[in-house]
Each structure stands twice: as structure tokens, then as C-alpha cells.
Short mmCIF file of C-alpha atoms in Angstrom, two decimals:
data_model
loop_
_atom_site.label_atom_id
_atom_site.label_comp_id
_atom_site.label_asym_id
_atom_site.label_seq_id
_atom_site.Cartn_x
_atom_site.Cartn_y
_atom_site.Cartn_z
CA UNK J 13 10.08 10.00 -17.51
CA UNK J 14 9.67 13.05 -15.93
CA UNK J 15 9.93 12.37 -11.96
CA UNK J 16 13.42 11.08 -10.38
CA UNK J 17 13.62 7.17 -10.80
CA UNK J 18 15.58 5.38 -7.41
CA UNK J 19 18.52 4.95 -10.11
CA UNK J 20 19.15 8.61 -10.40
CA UNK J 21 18.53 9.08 -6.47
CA UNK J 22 21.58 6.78 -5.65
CA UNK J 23 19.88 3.38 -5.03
CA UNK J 24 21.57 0.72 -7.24
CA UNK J 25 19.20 -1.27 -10.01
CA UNK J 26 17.34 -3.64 -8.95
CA UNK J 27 19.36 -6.52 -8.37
CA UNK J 28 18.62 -10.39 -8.00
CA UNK J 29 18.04 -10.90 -4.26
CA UNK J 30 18.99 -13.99 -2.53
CA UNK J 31 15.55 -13.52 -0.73
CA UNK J 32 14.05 -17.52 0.14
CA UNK J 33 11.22 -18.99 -1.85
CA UNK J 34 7.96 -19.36 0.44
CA UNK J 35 5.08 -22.35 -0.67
CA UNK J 36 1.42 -20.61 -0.43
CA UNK J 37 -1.71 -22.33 1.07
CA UNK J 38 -4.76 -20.76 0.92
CA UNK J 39 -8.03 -21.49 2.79
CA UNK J 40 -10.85 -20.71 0.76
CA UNK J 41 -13.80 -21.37 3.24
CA UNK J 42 -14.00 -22.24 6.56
CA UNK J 43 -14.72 -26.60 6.86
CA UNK J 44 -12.40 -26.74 3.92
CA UNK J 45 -8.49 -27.27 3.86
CA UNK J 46 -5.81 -25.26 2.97
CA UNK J 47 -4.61 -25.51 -1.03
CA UNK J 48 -1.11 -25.12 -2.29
CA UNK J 49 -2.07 -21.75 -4.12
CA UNK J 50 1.85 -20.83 -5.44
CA UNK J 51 4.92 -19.66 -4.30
CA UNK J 52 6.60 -16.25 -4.00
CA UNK J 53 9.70 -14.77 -2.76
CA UNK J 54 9.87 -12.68 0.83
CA UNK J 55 12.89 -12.05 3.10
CA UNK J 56 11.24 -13.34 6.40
CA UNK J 57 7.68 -15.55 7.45
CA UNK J 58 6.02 -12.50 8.20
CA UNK J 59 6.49 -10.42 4.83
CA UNK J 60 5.80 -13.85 2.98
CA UNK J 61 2.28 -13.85 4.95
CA UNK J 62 1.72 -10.13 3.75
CA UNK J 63 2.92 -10.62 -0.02
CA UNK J 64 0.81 -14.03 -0.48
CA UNK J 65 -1.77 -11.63 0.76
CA UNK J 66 -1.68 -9.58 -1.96
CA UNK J 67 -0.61 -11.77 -4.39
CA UNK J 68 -3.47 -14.75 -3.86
CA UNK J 69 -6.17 -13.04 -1.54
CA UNK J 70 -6.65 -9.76 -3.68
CA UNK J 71 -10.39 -11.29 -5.17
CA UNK J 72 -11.85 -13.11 -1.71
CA UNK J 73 -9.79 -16.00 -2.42
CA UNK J 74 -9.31 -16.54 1.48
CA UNK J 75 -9.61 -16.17 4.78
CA UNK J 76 -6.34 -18.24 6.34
CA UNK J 77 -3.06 -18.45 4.40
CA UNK J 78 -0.18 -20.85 5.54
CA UNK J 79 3.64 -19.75 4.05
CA UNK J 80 5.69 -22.96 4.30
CA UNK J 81 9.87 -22.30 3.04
CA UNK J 82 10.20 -24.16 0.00
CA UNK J 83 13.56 -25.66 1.61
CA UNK J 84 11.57 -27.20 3.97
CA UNK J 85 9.64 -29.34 1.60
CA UNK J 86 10.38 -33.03 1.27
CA UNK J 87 9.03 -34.25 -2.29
CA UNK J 88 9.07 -37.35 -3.73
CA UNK J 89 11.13 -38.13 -6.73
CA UNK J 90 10.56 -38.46 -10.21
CA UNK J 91 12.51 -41.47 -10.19
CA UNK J 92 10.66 -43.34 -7.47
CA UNK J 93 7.40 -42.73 -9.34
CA UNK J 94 6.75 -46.43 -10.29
CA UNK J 95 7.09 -47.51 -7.11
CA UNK J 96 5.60 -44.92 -5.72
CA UNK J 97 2.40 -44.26 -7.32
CA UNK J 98 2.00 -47.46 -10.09
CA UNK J 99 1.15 -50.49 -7.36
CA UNK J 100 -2.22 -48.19 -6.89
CA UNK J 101 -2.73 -48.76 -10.39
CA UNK J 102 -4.57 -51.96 -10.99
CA UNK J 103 -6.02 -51.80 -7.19
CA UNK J 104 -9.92 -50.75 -8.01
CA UNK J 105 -11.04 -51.57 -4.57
CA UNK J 106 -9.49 -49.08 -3.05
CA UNK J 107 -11.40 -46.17 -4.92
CA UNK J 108 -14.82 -45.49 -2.98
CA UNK J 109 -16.37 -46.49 -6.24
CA UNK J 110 -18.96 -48.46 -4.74
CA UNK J 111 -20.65 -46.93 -2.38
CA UNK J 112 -23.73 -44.08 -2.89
CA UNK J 113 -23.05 -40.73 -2.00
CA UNK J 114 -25.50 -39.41 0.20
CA UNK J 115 -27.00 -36.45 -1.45
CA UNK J 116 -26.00 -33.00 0.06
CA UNK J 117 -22.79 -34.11 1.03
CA UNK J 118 -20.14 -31.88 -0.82
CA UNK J 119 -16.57 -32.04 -0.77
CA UNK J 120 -15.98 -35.79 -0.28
CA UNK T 28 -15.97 23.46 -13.31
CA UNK T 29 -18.32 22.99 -10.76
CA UNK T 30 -16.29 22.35 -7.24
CA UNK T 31 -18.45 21.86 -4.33
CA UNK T 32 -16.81 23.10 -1.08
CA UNK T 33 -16.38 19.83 0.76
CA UNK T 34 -13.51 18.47 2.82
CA UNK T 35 -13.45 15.40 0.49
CA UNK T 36 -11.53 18.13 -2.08
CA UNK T 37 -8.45 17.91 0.42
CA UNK T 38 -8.55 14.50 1.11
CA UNK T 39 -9.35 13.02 -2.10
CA UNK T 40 -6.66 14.92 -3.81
CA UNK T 41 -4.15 13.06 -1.18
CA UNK T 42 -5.21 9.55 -2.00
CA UNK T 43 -5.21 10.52 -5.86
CA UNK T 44 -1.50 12.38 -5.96
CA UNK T 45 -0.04 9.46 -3.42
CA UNK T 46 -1.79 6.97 -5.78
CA UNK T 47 -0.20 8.44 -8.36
CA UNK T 48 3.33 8.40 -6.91
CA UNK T 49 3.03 4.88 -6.16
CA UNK T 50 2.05 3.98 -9.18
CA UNK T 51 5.39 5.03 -10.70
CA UNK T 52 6.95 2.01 -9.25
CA UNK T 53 5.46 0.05 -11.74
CA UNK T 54 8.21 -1.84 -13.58
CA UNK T 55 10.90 -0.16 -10.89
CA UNK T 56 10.20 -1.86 -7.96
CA UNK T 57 13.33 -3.90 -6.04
CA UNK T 58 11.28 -7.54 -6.16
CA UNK T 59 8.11 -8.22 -8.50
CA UNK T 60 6.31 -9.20 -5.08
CA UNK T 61 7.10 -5.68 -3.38
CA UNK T 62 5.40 -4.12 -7.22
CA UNK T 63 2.42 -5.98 -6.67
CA UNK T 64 2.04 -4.94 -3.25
CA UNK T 65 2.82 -1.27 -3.65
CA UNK T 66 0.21 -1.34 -6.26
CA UNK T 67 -1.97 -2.87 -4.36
CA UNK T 68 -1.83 -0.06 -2.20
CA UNK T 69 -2.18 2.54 -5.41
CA UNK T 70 -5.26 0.84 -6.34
CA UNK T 71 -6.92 1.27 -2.94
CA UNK T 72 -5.98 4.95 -2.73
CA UNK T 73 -7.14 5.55 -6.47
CA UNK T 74 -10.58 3.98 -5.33
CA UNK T 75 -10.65 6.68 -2.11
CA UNK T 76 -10.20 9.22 -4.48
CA UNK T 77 -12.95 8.26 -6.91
CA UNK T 78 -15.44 8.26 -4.07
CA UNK T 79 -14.10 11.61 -2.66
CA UNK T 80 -13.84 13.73 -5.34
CA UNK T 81 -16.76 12.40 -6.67
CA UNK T 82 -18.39 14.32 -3.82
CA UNK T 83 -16.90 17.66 -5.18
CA UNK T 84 -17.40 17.08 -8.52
CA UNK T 85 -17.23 15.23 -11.47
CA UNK T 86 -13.94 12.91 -10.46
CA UNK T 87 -12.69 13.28 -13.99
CA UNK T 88 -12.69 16.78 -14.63
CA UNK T 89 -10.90 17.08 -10.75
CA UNK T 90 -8.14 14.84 -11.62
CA UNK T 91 -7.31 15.82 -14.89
CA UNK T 92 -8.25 19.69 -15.55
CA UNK T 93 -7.45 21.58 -12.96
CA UNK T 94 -3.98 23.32 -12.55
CA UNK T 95 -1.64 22.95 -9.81
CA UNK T 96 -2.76 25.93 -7.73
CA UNK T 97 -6.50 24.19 -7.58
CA UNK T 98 -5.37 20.78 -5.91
CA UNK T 99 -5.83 20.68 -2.03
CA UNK T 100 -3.54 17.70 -1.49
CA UNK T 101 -0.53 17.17 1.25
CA UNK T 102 2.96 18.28 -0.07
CA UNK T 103 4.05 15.57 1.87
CA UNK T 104 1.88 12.92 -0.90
CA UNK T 105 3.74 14.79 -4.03
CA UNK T 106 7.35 13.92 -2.76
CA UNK T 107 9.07 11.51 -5.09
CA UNK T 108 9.26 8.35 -4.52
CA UNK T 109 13.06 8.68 -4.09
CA UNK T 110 15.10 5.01 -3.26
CA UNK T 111 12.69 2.70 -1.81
CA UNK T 112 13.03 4.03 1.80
CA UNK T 113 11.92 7.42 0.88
CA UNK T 114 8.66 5.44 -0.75
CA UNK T 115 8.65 3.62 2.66
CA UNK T 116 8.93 6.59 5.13
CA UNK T 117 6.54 8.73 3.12
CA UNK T 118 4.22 6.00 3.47
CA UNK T 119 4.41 5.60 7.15
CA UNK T 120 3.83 9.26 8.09
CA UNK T 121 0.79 9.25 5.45
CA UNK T 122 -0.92 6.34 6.09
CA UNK T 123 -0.59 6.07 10.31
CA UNK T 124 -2.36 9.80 9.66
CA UNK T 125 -4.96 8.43 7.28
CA UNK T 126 -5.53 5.64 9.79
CA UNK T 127 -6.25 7.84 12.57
CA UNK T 128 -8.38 10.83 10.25
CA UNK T 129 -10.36 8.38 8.68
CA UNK T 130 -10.90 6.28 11.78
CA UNK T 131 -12.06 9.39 13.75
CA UNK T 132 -14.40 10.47 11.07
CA UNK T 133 -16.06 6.74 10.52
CA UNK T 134 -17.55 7.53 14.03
CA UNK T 135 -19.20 10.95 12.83
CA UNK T 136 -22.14 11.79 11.21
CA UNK T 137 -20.30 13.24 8.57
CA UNK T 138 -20.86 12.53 4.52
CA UNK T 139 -17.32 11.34 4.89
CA UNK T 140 -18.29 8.56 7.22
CA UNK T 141 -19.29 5.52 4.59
CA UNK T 142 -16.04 6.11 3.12
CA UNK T 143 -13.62 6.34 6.29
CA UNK T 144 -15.22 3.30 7.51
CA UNK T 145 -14.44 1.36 4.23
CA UNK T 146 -11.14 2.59 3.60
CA UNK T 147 -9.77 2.49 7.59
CA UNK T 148 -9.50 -1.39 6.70
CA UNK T 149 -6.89 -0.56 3.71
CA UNK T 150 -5.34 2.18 5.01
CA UNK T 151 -4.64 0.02 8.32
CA UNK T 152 -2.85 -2.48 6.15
CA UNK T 153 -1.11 0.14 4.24
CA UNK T 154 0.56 1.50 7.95
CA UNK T 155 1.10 -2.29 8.23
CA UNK T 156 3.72 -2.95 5.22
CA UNK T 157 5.01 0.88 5.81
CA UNK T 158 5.50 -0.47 9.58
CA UNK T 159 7.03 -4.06 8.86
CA UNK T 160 9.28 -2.67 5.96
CA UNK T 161 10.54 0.36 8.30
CA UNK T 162 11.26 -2.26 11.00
CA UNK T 163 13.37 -4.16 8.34
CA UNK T 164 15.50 -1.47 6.84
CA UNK T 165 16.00 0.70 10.56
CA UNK T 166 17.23 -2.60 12.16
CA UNK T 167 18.98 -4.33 8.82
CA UNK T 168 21.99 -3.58 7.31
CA UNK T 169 24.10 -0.17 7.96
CA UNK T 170 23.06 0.62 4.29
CA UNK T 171 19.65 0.29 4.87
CA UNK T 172 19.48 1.88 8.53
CA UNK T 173 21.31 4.60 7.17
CA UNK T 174 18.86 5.11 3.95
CA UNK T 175 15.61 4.54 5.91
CA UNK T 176 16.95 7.42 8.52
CA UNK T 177 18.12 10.07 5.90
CA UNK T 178 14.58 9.30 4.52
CA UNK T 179 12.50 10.25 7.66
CA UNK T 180 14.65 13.21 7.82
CA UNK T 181 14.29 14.64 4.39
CA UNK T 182 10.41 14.41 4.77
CA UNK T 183 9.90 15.03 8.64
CA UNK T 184 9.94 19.02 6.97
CA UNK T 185 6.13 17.93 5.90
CA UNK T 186 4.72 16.61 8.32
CA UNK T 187 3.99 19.28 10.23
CA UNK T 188 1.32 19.93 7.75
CA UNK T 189 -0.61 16.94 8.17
CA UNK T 190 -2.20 18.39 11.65
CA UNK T 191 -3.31 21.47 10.48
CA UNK T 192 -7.44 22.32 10.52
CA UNK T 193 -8.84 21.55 7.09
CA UNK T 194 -11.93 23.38 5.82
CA UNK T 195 -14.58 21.51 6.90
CA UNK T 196 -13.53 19.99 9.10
CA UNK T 197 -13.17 21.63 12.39
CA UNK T 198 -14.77 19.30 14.72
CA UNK T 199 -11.66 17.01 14.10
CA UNK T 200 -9.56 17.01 17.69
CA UNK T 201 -6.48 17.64 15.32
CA UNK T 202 -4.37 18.57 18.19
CA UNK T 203 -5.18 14.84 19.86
CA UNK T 204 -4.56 13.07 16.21
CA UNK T 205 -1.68 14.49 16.12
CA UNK T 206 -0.45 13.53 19.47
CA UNK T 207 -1.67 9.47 18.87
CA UNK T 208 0.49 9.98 15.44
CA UNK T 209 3.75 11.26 17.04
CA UNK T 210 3.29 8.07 19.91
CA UNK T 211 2.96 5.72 17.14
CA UNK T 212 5.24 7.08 14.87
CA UNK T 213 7.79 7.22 17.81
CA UNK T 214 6.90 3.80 18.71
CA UNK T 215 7.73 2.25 15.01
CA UNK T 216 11.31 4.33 14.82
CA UNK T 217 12.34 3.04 18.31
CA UNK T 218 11.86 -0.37 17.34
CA UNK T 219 13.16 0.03 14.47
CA UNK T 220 16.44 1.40 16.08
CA UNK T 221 16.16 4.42 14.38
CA UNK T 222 15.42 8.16 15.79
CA UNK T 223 12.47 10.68 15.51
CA UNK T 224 13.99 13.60 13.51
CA UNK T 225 14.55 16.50 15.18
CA UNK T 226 14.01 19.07 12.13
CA UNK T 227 11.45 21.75 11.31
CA UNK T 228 8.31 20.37 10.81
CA UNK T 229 7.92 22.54 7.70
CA UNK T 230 9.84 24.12 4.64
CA UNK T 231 9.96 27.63 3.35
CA UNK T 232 6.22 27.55 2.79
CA UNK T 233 4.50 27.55 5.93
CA UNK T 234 3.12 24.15 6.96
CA UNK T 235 -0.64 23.95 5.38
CA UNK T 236 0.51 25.41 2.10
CA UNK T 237 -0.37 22.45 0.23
CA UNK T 238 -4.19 22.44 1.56
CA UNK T 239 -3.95 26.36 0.26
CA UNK T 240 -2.61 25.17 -3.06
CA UNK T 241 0.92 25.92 -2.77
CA UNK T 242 3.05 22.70 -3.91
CA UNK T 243 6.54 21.89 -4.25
CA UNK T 244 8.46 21.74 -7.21
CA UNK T 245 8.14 17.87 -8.30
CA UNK T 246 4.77 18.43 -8.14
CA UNK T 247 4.25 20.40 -11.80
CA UNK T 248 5.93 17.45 -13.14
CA UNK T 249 3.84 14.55 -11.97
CA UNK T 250 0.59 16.32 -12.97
CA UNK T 251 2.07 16.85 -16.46
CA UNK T 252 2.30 13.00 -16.46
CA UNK T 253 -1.15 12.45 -15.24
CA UNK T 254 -2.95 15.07 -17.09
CA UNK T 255 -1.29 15.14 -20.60
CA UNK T 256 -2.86 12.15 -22.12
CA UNK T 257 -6.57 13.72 -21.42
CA UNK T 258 -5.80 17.06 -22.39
CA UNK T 259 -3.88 15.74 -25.14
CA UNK T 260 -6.99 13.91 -26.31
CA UNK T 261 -10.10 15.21 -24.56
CA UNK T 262 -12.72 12.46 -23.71
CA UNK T 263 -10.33 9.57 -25.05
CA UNK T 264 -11.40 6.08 -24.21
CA UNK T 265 -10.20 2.65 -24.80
#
């Protein structure tokens, strides 16, 4: 190590920070929605926007990105997932099984 | 070795050396999201240099065989990175002078042109996260105001530099650049409740020496750490 390291230039080592965990949508194309993409740390909305930049955008992954704070997310339990989720179970009908897709029509 | 005389000597060797320096962070940085990013920016200036030196020569035997005396870049780009304000400051004068150069030049007819226009995109993010960070620290914590300040300071001695003529390129209204620069820069620092050092705007070395060849201290040391696994083992691959 031959060039002076922010240790031995009187910043401290690199600490935990107490910075707030962001949620990352990403907008691939235009016509389609936003997608959870991950979730990174930033101090404020508008470094969050810049770091999910360069963390999920770096190969043309996008051209909108949402940040969203975690805290702010209101997800279901694991507990309630029976009666959440298993009442869909046995309920065929309600796929759209049964009709034809037109051809050409993507993303449906 | 073959070395064309062609502006794209200086300004390659700037986006290689800073590339270099930022690089360093690697594995240092404060947050793993704040590595990725200043990499991010390393990468872009690594792929400037590429295309400019490949103008002067071949890019290889530029980056890796020359000595000291022979490279062209900024003594303001060989500064170490210091604590993470230093990084930020040096990146702010740099890259809000990059913006403007290479901005100027896209509108030219010169063989600089293709590149500038490509890389005014980057470099205009890379003022960005220099800006947004400098805003942050100036107008955070007394710690951090007082680091980010001390910063500006210690490297305000290179700047002058940054607006002298380079070879080549003497159609450049360097005096003009250099008064959008000190606007902008003063505009960032103000909002950032911080002040525009008042210092020298160069060292001991007159303000140019870099472009002339003369380099600071540090700077032996970082090209020992770039250059010693080629000359170590010439023509290595992986």
C-alpha cells in the first residue's frame, strides 16, 4: 500500500452508518411498469435516486427509477398467508385461462 | 515509443491518473454503495483514457512505460485521495472543468470532438455526485463542514493550473472556461455554506507544471503501483 489510506489521514474506519434502507423500482421500457429491482442504503431520496443509478441502471436496465423508504412499506405477514393467499387456491375461474390471446399482444 | 503530439496526451493522462486514484477506494470506501459509485466513475474515466491516448499512441505502452517526467496530466488528478472529502473536493474542481473543456470541444471540429461529446454525459454526472456530496458534508455536521472546507483549501493550490493553454489547444477561450468554473464552483460552496478559498492558486512549481511534466511527490508512488505489475512481467495477460 503505497499511497495514504483515509485511516492514516485522520478519518476514522469505516463505521456502520445508521443511513435508511431505500426499495428500488426500475422501469425497463416505456408502456411497461416499474419492478422492485432491490434495495440499497443512502442518507437522503436524492442520493438513493443516484446510487440505485449506479447500482441497477449501469447495463441499460432503465430509463425511470422510483426509491420508496423501506419503513414505509406495509407487507403482509407470514402468518396471515392462509388467509391471505390460500382461498385463491381452488378458484380456477378466476385465472384468464379461457380465453385466446390475441396474437401480438405482449405483456398481458 | 512512438508519441504523437496531440492534446489527447494531456487530457488522457488526467482521466487515466484520476482513474487511478479513484480506484484505490476499492475495498476503503465509507458505504459499499458510495464504492460502487466512485468506481463507477473510475471506469468511465479509464474508458476516456483508452480512447485518448489511443490517439497518441499505443494506450498500453502510454500508461505503463513511460516515467514520471513523460506524463502530461493535472497535479491536481495525482493528489491522494485523502478522507473522503478530499476525494470529494478533488472531484468537484476536476470534473465541473472536464464538463466545461469537453463540452466546449464537442462543438469543434477537432479529433477530440467524438470523444467530448460521449464523455460530457459522464463527466456531467460525475460534477453531479461531487456536487450533491459537497452540499451534504458543507451543510452537515461541524465534522463534516469542517473536513469538506480544509479539503477545498488544501487543493485550491492546483487549481490554478487547470486554466492554463494546453498544446494544442489554443483555440480554447480558457480565460472564459475558467470564469464559468469559478461561477459554478462559487455557486456549489455557497450553498453548501462553505467559502471559496482564498489561497494561491498554485504551489512552489508554477501552475502548468504538471502539463510540463513536473508532478508532486505522491505521484512517483501511484505510478509504481500502476506500472510494476507490467514491467514486472512484460506482456502478461490473464
Amino acid at each position: 500500500m503505497t499511497t495514504p489510506r483515509p485511516a492514516e489521514t485522520g478519518a476514522t474506519a469505516a463505521a456502520p452508518t445508521d443511513w435508511p434502507l431505500w426499495e428500488v423500482f426500475v422501469r425497463s421500457r416505456r408502456g411497461l411498469s416499474h419492478t422492485h429491482a432491490g434495495s440499497l442504503h443512502a442518507p437522503d431520496a436524492e442520493m438513493a435516486l443516484r446510487n440505485a443509478r449506479d447500482l441497477y441502471t449501469r447495463r441499460s436496465e432503465g430509463i425511470s427509477i422510483w426509491v420508496v423508504p423501506s419503513a414505509q412499506v406495509t407487507a403482509s405477514s407470514p402468518d396471515e398467508k392462509d388467509a391471505f393467499f390460500e382461498p385463491a387456491g381452488d378458484k380456477p375461474y378466476r385465472h384468464p385461462t379461457f380465453y385466446e390471446i390475441p396474437d401480438g399482444v405482449h405483456h398481458l | 515509443m512512438n508519441i504523437t503530439a496531440t492534446p489527447a496526451l494531456p487530457l488522457g493522462d488526467d482521466a487515466l491518473i484520476l482513474s487511478h486514484r479513484l480506484g484505490e477506494w476499492a475495498g476503503h470506501a465509507p458505504v459499499l454503495e458510495e464504492e460502487v459509485a466512485l468506481a463507477n466513475i473510475a471506469l468511465d474515466l479509464l474508458g476516456q483514457a483508452r480512447v485518448l491516448l489511443s490517439l497518441a499512441g499505443d494506450e498500453d505502452e502510454l500508461a505503463y512505460l513511460r516515467e514520471e517526467r513523460q506524463f502530461r496530466n493535472l497535479q491536481l488528478v495525482e493528489q491522494p485521495n485523502g478522507d473522503f472529502a478530499h476525494t470529494i473536493a478533488r472531484q468537484l474542481y476536476f470534473s465541473t472543468y472536464q464538463e466545461l473543456l469537453f463540452d466546449h470541444l464537442a462543438a469543434t471540429e477537432s479529433e477530440l470532438a467524438p470523444l467530448a461529446g460521449k464523455a460530457v454525459k459522464e463527466v456531467a454526472y460525475h460534477r453531479d455526485h461531487a456536487h450533491q456530496w459537497t452540499l451534504r458534508l458543507g451543510d452537515g455536521t461541524d465534522e463534516s463542514h469542517t473536513r469538506m472546507q480544509r479539503a477545498l483549501a488544501s487543493l485550491w493550490q492546483f487549481t490554478g493550473e487547470l486554466f492554463e493553454p494546453v498544446e494544442g489547444l489554443e483555440t480554447v477561450p480558457w480565460s472564459a472556461l475558467h470564469d464559468d468554473w469559478t461561477t459554478r464552483i462559487t455557486t456549489t460552496l455557497e450553498q453548501a455554506t462553505l467559502t471559496v478559498p482564498e489561497g494561491p492558486r498554485h504551489g512552489a512549481w508554477r501552475a502548468g507544471a504538471g502539463r510540463q511534466g513536473l508532478h508532486t511527490e505522491p505521484f512517483g508512488r501511484l505510478l509504481a503501483e500502476m506500472q510494476h505489475l507490467h514491467r514486472s512481467h512484460p506482456g502478461a495477460t490473464w
